[in-house]
Short mmCIF file of C-alpha atoms in Angstrom, two decimals:
data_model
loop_
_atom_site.label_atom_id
_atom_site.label_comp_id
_atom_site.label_asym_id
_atom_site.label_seq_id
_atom_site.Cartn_x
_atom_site.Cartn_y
_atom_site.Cartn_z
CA UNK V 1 -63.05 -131.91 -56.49
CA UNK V 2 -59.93 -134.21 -57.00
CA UNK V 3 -57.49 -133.88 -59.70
CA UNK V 4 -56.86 -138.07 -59.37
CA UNK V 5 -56.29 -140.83 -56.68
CA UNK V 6 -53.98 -138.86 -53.86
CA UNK V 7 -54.10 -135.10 -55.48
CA UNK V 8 -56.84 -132.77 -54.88
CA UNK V 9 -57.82 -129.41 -56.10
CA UNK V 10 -60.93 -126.92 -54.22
CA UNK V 11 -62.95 -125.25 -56.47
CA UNK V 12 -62.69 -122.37 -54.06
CA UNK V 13 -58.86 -122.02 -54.44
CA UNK V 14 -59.48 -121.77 -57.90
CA UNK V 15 -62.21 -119.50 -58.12
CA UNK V 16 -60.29 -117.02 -55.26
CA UNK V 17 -57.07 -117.62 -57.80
CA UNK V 18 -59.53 -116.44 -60.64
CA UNK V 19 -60.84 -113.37 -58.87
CA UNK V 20 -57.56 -112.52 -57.84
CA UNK V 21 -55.77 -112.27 -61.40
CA UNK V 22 -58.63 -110.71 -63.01
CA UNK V 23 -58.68 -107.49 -60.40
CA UNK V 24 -55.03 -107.30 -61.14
CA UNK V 25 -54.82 -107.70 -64.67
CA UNK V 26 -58.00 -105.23 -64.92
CA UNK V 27 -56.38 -102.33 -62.94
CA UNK V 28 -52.88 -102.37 -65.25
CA UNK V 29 -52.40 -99.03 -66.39
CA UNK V 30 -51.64 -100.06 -69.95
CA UNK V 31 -55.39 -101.74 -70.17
CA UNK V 32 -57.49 -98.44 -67.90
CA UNK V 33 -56.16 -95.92 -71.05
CA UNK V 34 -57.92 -98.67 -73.75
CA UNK V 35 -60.51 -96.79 -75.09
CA UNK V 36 -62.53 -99.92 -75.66
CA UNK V 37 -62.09 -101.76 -72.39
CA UNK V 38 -61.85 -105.08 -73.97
CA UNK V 39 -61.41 -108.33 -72.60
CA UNK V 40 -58.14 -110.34 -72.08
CA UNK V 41 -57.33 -113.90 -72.20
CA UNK V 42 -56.47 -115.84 -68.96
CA UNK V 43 -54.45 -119.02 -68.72
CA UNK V 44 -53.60 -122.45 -67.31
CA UNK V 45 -49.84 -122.62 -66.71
CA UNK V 46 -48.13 -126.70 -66.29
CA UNK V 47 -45.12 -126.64 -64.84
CA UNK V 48 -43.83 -130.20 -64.65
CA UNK V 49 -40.89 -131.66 -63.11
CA UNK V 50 -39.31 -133.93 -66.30
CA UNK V 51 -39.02 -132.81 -69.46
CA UNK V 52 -40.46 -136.48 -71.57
CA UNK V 53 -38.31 -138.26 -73.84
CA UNK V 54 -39.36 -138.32 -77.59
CA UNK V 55 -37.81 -139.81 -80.75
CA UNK V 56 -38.97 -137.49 -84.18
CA UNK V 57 -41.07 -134.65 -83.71
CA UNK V 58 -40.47 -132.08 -80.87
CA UNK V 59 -43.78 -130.87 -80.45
CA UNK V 60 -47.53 -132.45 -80.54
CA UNK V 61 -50.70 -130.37 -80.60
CA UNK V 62 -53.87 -131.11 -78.45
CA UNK V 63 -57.67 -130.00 -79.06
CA UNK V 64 -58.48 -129.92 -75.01
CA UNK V 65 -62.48 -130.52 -74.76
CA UNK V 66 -63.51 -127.65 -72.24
CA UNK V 67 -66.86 -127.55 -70.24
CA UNK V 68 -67.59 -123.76 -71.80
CA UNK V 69 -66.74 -121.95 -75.19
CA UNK V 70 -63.35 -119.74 -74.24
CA UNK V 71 -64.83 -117.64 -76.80
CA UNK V 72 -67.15 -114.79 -76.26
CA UNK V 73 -70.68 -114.87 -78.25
CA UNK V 74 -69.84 -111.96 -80.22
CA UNK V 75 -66.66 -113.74 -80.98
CA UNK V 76 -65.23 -113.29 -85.13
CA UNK V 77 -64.66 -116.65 -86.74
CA UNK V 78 -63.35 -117.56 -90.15
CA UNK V 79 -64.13 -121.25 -91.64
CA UNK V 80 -62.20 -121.98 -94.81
CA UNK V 81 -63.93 -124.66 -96.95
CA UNK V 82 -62.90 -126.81 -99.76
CA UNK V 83 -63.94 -125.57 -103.37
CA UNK V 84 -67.02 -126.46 -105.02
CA UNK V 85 -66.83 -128.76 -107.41
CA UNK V 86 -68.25 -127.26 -111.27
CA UNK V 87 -67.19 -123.96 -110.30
CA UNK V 88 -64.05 -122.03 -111.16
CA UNK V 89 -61.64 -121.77 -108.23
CA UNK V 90 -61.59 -118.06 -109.20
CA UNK V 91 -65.16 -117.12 -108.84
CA UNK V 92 -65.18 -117.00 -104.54
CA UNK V 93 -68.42 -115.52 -104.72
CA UNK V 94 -70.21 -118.33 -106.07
CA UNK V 95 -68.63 -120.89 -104.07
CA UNK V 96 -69.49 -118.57 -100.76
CA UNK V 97 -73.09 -118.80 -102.17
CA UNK V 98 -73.05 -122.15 -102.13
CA UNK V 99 -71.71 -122.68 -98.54
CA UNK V 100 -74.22 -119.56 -96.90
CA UNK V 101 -76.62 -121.68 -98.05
CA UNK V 102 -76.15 -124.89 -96.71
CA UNK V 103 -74.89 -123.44 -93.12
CA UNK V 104 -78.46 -121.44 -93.18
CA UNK V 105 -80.37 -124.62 -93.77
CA UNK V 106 -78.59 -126.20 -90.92
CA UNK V 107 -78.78 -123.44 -88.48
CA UNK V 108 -75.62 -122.53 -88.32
CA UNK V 109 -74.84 -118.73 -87.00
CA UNK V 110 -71.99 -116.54 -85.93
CA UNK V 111 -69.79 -116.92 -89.38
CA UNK V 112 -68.01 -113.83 -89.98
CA UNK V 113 -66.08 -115.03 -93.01
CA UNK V 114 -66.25 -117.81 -95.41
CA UNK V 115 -63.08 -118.49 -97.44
CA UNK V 116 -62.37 -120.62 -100.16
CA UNK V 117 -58.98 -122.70 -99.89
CA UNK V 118 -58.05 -121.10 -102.94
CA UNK V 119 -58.60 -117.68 -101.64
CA UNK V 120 -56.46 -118.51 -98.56
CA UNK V 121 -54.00 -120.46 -100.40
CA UNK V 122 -53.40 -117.40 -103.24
CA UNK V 123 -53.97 -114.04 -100.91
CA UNK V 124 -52.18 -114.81 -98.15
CA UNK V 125 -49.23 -116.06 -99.06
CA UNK V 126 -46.57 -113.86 -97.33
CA UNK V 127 -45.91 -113.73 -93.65
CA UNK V 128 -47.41 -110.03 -93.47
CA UNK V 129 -50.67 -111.10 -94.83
CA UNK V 130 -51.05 -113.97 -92.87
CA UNK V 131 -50.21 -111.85 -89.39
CA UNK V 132 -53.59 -109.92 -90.88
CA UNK V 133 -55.73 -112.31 -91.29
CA UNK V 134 -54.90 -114.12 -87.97
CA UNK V 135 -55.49 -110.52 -85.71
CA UNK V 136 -58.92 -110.69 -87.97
CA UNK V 137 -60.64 -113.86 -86.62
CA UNK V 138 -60.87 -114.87 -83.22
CA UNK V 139 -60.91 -118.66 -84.26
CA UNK V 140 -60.39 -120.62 -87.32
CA UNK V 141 -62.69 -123.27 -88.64
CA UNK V 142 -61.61 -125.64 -91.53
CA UNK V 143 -63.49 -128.79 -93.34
CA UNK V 144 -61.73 -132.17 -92.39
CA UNK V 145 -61.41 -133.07 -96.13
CA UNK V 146 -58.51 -130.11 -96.38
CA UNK V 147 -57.64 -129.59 -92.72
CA UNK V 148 -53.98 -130.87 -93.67
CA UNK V 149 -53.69 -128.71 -96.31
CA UNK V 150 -54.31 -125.87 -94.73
CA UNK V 151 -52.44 -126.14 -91.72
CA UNK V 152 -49.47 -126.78 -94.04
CA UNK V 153 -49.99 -123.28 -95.42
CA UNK V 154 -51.03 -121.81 -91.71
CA UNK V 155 -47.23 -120.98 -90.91
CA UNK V 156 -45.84 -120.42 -87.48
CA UNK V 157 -47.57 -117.30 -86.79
CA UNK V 158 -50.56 -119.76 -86.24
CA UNK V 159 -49.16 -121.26 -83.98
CA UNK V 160 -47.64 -118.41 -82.03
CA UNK V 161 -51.27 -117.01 -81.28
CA UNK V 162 -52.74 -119.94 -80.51
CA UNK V 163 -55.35 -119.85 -83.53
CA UNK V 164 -54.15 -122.96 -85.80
CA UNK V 165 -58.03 -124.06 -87.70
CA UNK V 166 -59.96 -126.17 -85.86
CA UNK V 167 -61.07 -129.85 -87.69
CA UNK V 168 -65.14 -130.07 -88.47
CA UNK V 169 -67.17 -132.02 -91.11
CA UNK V 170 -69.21 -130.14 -93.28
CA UNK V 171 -71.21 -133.25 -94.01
CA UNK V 172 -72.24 -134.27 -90.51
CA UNK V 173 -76.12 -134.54 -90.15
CA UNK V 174 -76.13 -132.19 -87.06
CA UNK V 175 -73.96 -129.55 -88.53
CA UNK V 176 -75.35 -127.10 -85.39
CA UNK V 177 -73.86 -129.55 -82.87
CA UNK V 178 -70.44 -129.86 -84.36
CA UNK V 179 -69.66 -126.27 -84.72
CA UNK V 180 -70.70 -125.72 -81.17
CA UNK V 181 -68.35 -128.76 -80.09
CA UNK V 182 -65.38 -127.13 -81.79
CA UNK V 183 -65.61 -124.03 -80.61
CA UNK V 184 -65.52 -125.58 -77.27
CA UNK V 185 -62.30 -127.07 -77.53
CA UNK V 186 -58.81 -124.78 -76.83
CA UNK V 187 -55.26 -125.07 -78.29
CA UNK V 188 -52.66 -126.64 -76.52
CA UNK V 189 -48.83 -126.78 -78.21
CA UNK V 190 -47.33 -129.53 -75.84
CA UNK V 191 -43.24 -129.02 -76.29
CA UNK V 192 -40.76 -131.84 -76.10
CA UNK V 193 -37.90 -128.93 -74.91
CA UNK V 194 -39.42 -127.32 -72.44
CA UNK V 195 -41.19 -127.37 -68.77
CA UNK V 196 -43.57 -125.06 -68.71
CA UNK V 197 -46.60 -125.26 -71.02
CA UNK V 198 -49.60 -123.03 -71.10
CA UNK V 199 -53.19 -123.45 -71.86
CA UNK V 200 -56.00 -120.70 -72.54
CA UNK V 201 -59.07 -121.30 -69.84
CA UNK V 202 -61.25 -118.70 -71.37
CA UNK V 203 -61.63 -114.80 -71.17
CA UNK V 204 -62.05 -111.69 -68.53
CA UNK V 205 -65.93 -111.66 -69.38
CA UNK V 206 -66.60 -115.36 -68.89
CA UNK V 207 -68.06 -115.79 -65.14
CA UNK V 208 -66.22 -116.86 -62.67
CA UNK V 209 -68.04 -120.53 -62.72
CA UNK V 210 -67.29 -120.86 -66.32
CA UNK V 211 -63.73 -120.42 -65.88
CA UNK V 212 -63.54 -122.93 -62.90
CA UNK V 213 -65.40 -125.71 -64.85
CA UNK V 214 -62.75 -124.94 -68.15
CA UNK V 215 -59.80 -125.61 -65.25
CA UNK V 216 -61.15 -128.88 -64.23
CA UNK V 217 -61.45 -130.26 -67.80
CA UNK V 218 -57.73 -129.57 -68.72
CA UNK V 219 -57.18 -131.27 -65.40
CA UNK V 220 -58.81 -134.01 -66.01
CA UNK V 221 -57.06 -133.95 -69.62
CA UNK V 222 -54.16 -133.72 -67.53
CA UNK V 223 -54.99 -137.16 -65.64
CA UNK V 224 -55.24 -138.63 -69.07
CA UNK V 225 -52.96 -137.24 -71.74
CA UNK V 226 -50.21 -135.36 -70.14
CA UNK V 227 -46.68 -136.83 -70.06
CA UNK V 228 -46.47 -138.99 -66.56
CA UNK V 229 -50.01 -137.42 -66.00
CA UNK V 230 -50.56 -135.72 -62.43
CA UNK V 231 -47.42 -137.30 -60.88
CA UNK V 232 -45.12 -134.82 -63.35
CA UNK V 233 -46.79 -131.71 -62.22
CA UNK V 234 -44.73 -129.53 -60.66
CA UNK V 235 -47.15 -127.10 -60.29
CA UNK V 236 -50.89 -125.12 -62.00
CA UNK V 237 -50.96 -121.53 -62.22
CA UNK V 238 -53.60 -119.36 -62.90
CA UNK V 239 -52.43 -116.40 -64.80
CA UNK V 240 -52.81 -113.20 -67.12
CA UNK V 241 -50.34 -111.46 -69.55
CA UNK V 242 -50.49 -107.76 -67.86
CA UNK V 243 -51.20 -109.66 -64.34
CA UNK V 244 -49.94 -111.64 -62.11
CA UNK V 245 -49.49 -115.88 -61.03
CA UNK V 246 -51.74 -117.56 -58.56
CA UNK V 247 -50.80 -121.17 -57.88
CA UNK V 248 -54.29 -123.45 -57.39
CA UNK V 249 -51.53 -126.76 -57.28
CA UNK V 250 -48.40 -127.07 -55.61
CA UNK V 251 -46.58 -130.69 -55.72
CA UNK V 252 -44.51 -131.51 -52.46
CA UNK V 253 -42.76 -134.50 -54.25
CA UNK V 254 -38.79 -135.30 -54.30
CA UNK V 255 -37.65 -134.93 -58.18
CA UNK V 256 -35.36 -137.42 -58.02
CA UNK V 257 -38.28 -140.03 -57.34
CA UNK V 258 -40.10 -138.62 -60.74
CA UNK V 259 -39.04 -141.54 -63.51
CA UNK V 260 -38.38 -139.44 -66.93
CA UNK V 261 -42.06 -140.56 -68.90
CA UNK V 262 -41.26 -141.75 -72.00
CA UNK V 263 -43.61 -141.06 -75.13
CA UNK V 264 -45.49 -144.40 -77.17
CA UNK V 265 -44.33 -144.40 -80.54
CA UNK V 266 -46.56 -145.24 -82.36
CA UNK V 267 -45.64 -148.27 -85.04
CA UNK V 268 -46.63 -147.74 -88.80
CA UNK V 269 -47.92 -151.07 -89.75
CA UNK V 270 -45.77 -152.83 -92.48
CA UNK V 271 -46.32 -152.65 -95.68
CA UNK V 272 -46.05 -155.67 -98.20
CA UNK V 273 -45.39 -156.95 -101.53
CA UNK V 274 -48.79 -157.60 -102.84
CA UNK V 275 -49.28 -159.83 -106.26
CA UNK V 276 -52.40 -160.79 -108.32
CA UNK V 277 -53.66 -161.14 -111.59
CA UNK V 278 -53.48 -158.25 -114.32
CA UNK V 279 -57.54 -158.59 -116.07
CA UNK V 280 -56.03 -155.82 -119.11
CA UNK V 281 -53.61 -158.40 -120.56
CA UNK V 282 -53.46 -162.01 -121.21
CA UNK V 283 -51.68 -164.37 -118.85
CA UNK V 284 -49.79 -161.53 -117.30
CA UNK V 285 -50.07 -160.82 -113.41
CA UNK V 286 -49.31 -157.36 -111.55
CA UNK V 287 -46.95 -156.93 -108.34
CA UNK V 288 -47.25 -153.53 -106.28
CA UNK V 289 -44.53 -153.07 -103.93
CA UNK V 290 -44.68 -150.63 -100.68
CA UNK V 291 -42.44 -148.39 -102.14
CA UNK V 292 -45.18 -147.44 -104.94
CA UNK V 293 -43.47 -149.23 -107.81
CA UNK V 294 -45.84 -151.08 -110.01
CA UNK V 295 -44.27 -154.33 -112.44
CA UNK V 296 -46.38 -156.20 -114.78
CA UNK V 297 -44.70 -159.72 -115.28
CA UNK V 298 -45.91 -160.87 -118.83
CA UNK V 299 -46.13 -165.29 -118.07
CA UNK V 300 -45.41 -166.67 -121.42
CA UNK V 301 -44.37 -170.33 -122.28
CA UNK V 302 -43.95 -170.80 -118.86
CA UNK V 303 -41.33 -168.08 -118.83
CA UNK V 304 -41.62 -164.69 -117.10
CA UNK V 305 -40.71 -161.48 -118.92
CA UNK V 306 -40.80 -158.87 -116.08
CA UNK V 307 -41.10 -154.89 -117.04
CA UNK V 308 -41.30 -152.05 -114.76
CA UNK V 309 -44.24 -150.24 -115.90
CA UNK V 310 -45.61 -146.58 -114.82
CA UNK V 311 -48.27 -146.70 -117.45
CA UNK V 312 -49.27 -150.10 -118.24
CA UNK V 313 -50.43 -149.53 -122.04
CA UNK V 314 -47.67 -149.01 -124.16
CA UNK V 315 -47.01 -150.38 -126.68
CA UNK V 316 -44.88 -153.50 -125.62
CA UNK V 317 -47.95 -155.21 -124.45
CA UNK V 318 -48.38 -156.85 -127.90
CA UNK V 319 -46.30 -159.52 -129.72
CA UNK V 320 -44.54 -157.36 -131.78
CA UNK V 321 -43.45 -155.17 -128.97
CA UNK V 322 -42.36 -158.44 -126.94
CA UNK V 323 -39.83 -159.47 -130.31
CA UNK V 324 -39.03 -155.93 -130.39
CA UNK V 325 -37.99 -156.02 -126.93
CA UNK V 326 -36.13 -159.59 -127.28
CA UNK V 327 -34.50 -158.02 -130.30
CA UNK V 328 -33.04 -154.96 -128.39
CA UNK V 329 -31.64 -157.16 -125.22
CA UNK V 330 -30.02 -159.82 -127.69
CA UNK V 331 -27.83 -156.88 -129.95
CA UNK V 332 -27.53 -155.20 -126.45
CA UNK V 333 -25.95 -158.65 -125.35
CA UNK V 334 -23.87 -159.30 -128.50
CA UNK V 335 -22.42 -155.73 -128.10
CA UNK V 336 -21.62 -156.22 -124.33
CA UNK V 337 -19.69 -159.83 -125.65
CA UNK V 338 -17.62 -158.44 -128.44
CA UNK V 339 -19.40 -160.16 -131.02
CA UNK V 340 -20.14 -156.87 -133.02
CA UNK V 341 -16.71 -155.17 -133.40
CA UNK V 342 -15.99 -151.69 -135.28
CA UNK V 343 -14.28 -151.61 -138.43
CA UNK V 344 -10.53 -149.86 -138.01
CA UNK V 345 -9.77 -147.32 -140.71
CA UNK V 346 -6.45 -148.42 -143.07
CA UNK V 347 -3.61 -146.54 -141.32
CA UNK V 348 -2.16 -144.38 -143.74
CA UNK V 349 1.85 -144.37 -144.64
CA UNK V 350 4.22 -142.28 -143.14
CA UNK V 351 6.70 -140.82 -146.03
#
């Protein structure tokens, strides 16, 4: 199977590599006394040979498609949904109702927990709680309308094990298909200061197939997405935490011919001064500026008396708040001028 136009990559070296670090990882001492013999993740290790250049943030996160679920079927997921609208944020067993419902009538299965946002946001606010609830779940799973919200509140220890909430719409017509197509995809922190990046392929009890299909979809995300692509790869590693490194890839290439890939930036579109006619008041029009700042210019013989507004009733928006207003400028004026001056007190006589 190639990995692009002059790099290839056997499915047999892979599936030997596979093989390999499960037996070792498997007969670690520190996994035989388990009680439970459990399974452990295994990885996809990128080691590339320039380090990208990139203006802002430092790191970028990547939802990797994969061929197979890296989860197991028995597998404990959380999905944290958006309150229901009509019922107090309090009451969490009325909103879970609501949402046990409508994942039965889609045929939705395998949610553990359902959790309000104001559940999450309120009871797990410290970083003990939330180093709970993330050894809880095996994967998170949050509605797209406050996916930003709650990765906000996540924290790093999300990021640290790899379990940052997944994006899904709760109002998709084939709810079934959507869950299944986010469980599918695996977490992937791509760092602007480092090397060496690693990617979760799946788990000891997938088969060996599985596995190999999962390593040929982050290679081909590789081809696509990766900084410089397959030309920066150093080298792919197939690996375990209690076992050891097999290399499936192994780049033969002089460094010094590598160029340093440089990120897109990409260009927030330019925002404008946008005018038009104000409907709530007579001959007046409205200008909105990018910044946010709203001011209602009030056309009047002609003239234009501008105001910076943040609530556009109040009271100046009649004609005795405009001579009010005129009033205020002109003794403001007359005062500035030294038209109005204070009276001195007599001095008094010194005997």
């Amino acid at each position: 199977m190639k990995a692009s136009g002059t790099v290839s990559i056997k499915p047999s070296a892979v599936k030997n590599a596979l093989q390999g670090v499960i037996k070792v990882a498997s007969e670690n001492p520190h996994l035989q006394k388990q009680l439970f013999h459990e399974d452990f993740p295994l990885f996809l290790q990128i080691n590339a040979f320039k380090i990208p250049k990139s203006r802002g943030t430092n790191k970028q996160v990547y939802r990797i498609p994969l061929a197979n679920s890296p989860l197991n079927s028995d597998a404990d997921i959380c999905l944290i949904v958006p309150d229901v609208k009509g019922i107090p944020n309090k009451e969490h067993e009325r909103h879970v109702e609501h949402y046990e419902k409508l994942l039965e009538a889609k045929g939705v299965t395998g949610i553990k927990k359902i959790m309000t946002f104001h559940e999450f946001r309120t009871e797990y606010e410290t970083f003990e709680l939330k180093n709970r609830l993330v050894d809880l779940y095996d994967q998170f799973l949050v509605d797209g309308k406050i996916s930003g919200k709650v990765v906000h509140k996540c924290g790093s220890i999300f990021y640290k094990k790899r379990k940052v909430p997944i994006s899904i719409k709760l109002q998709a017509t084939n709810l079934k298909s959507e869950f299944e197509k986010a469980l599918k995809r695996t977490f992937f922190l791509l760092s602007w200061k480092s090397d060496s990046h690693a990617v979760q392929i799946g788990n000891s009890k997938m088969s060996i197939k599985s596995l190999t299909e999962n390593v040929f979809s982050i290679v081909q995300f590789i081809e696509k997405e990766f900084p410089g692509k397959m030309d920066n790869v150093r080298s792919l590693n197939i690996y375990a935490y209690r076992g050891s490194s097999v290399p499936i890839y192994i780049s033969l290439r002089n460094p010094n011919e590598i160029q340093v890939p440089e990120l897109a930036i990409k260009k927030t579109p330019k925002l404008k001064t946008v005018r038009g006619e104000l409907t709530t008041f007579n001959n007046a029009d409205v200008v909105v500026r990018p910044s946010g700042k709203v001011i209602v210019k009030h056309l009047k013989n002609t003239t234009e008396v501008v105001k910076e507004v943040e609530d556009v009733t109040t009271e100046e928006s009649t004609e005795a708040g405009y001579e009010k207003q005129k009033g205020k400028k002109r003794k403001l004026s007359e005062m500035k001028s030294g038209g109005t001056k204070r009276k001195q007190s007599p001095k008094k006589k010194v005997v």
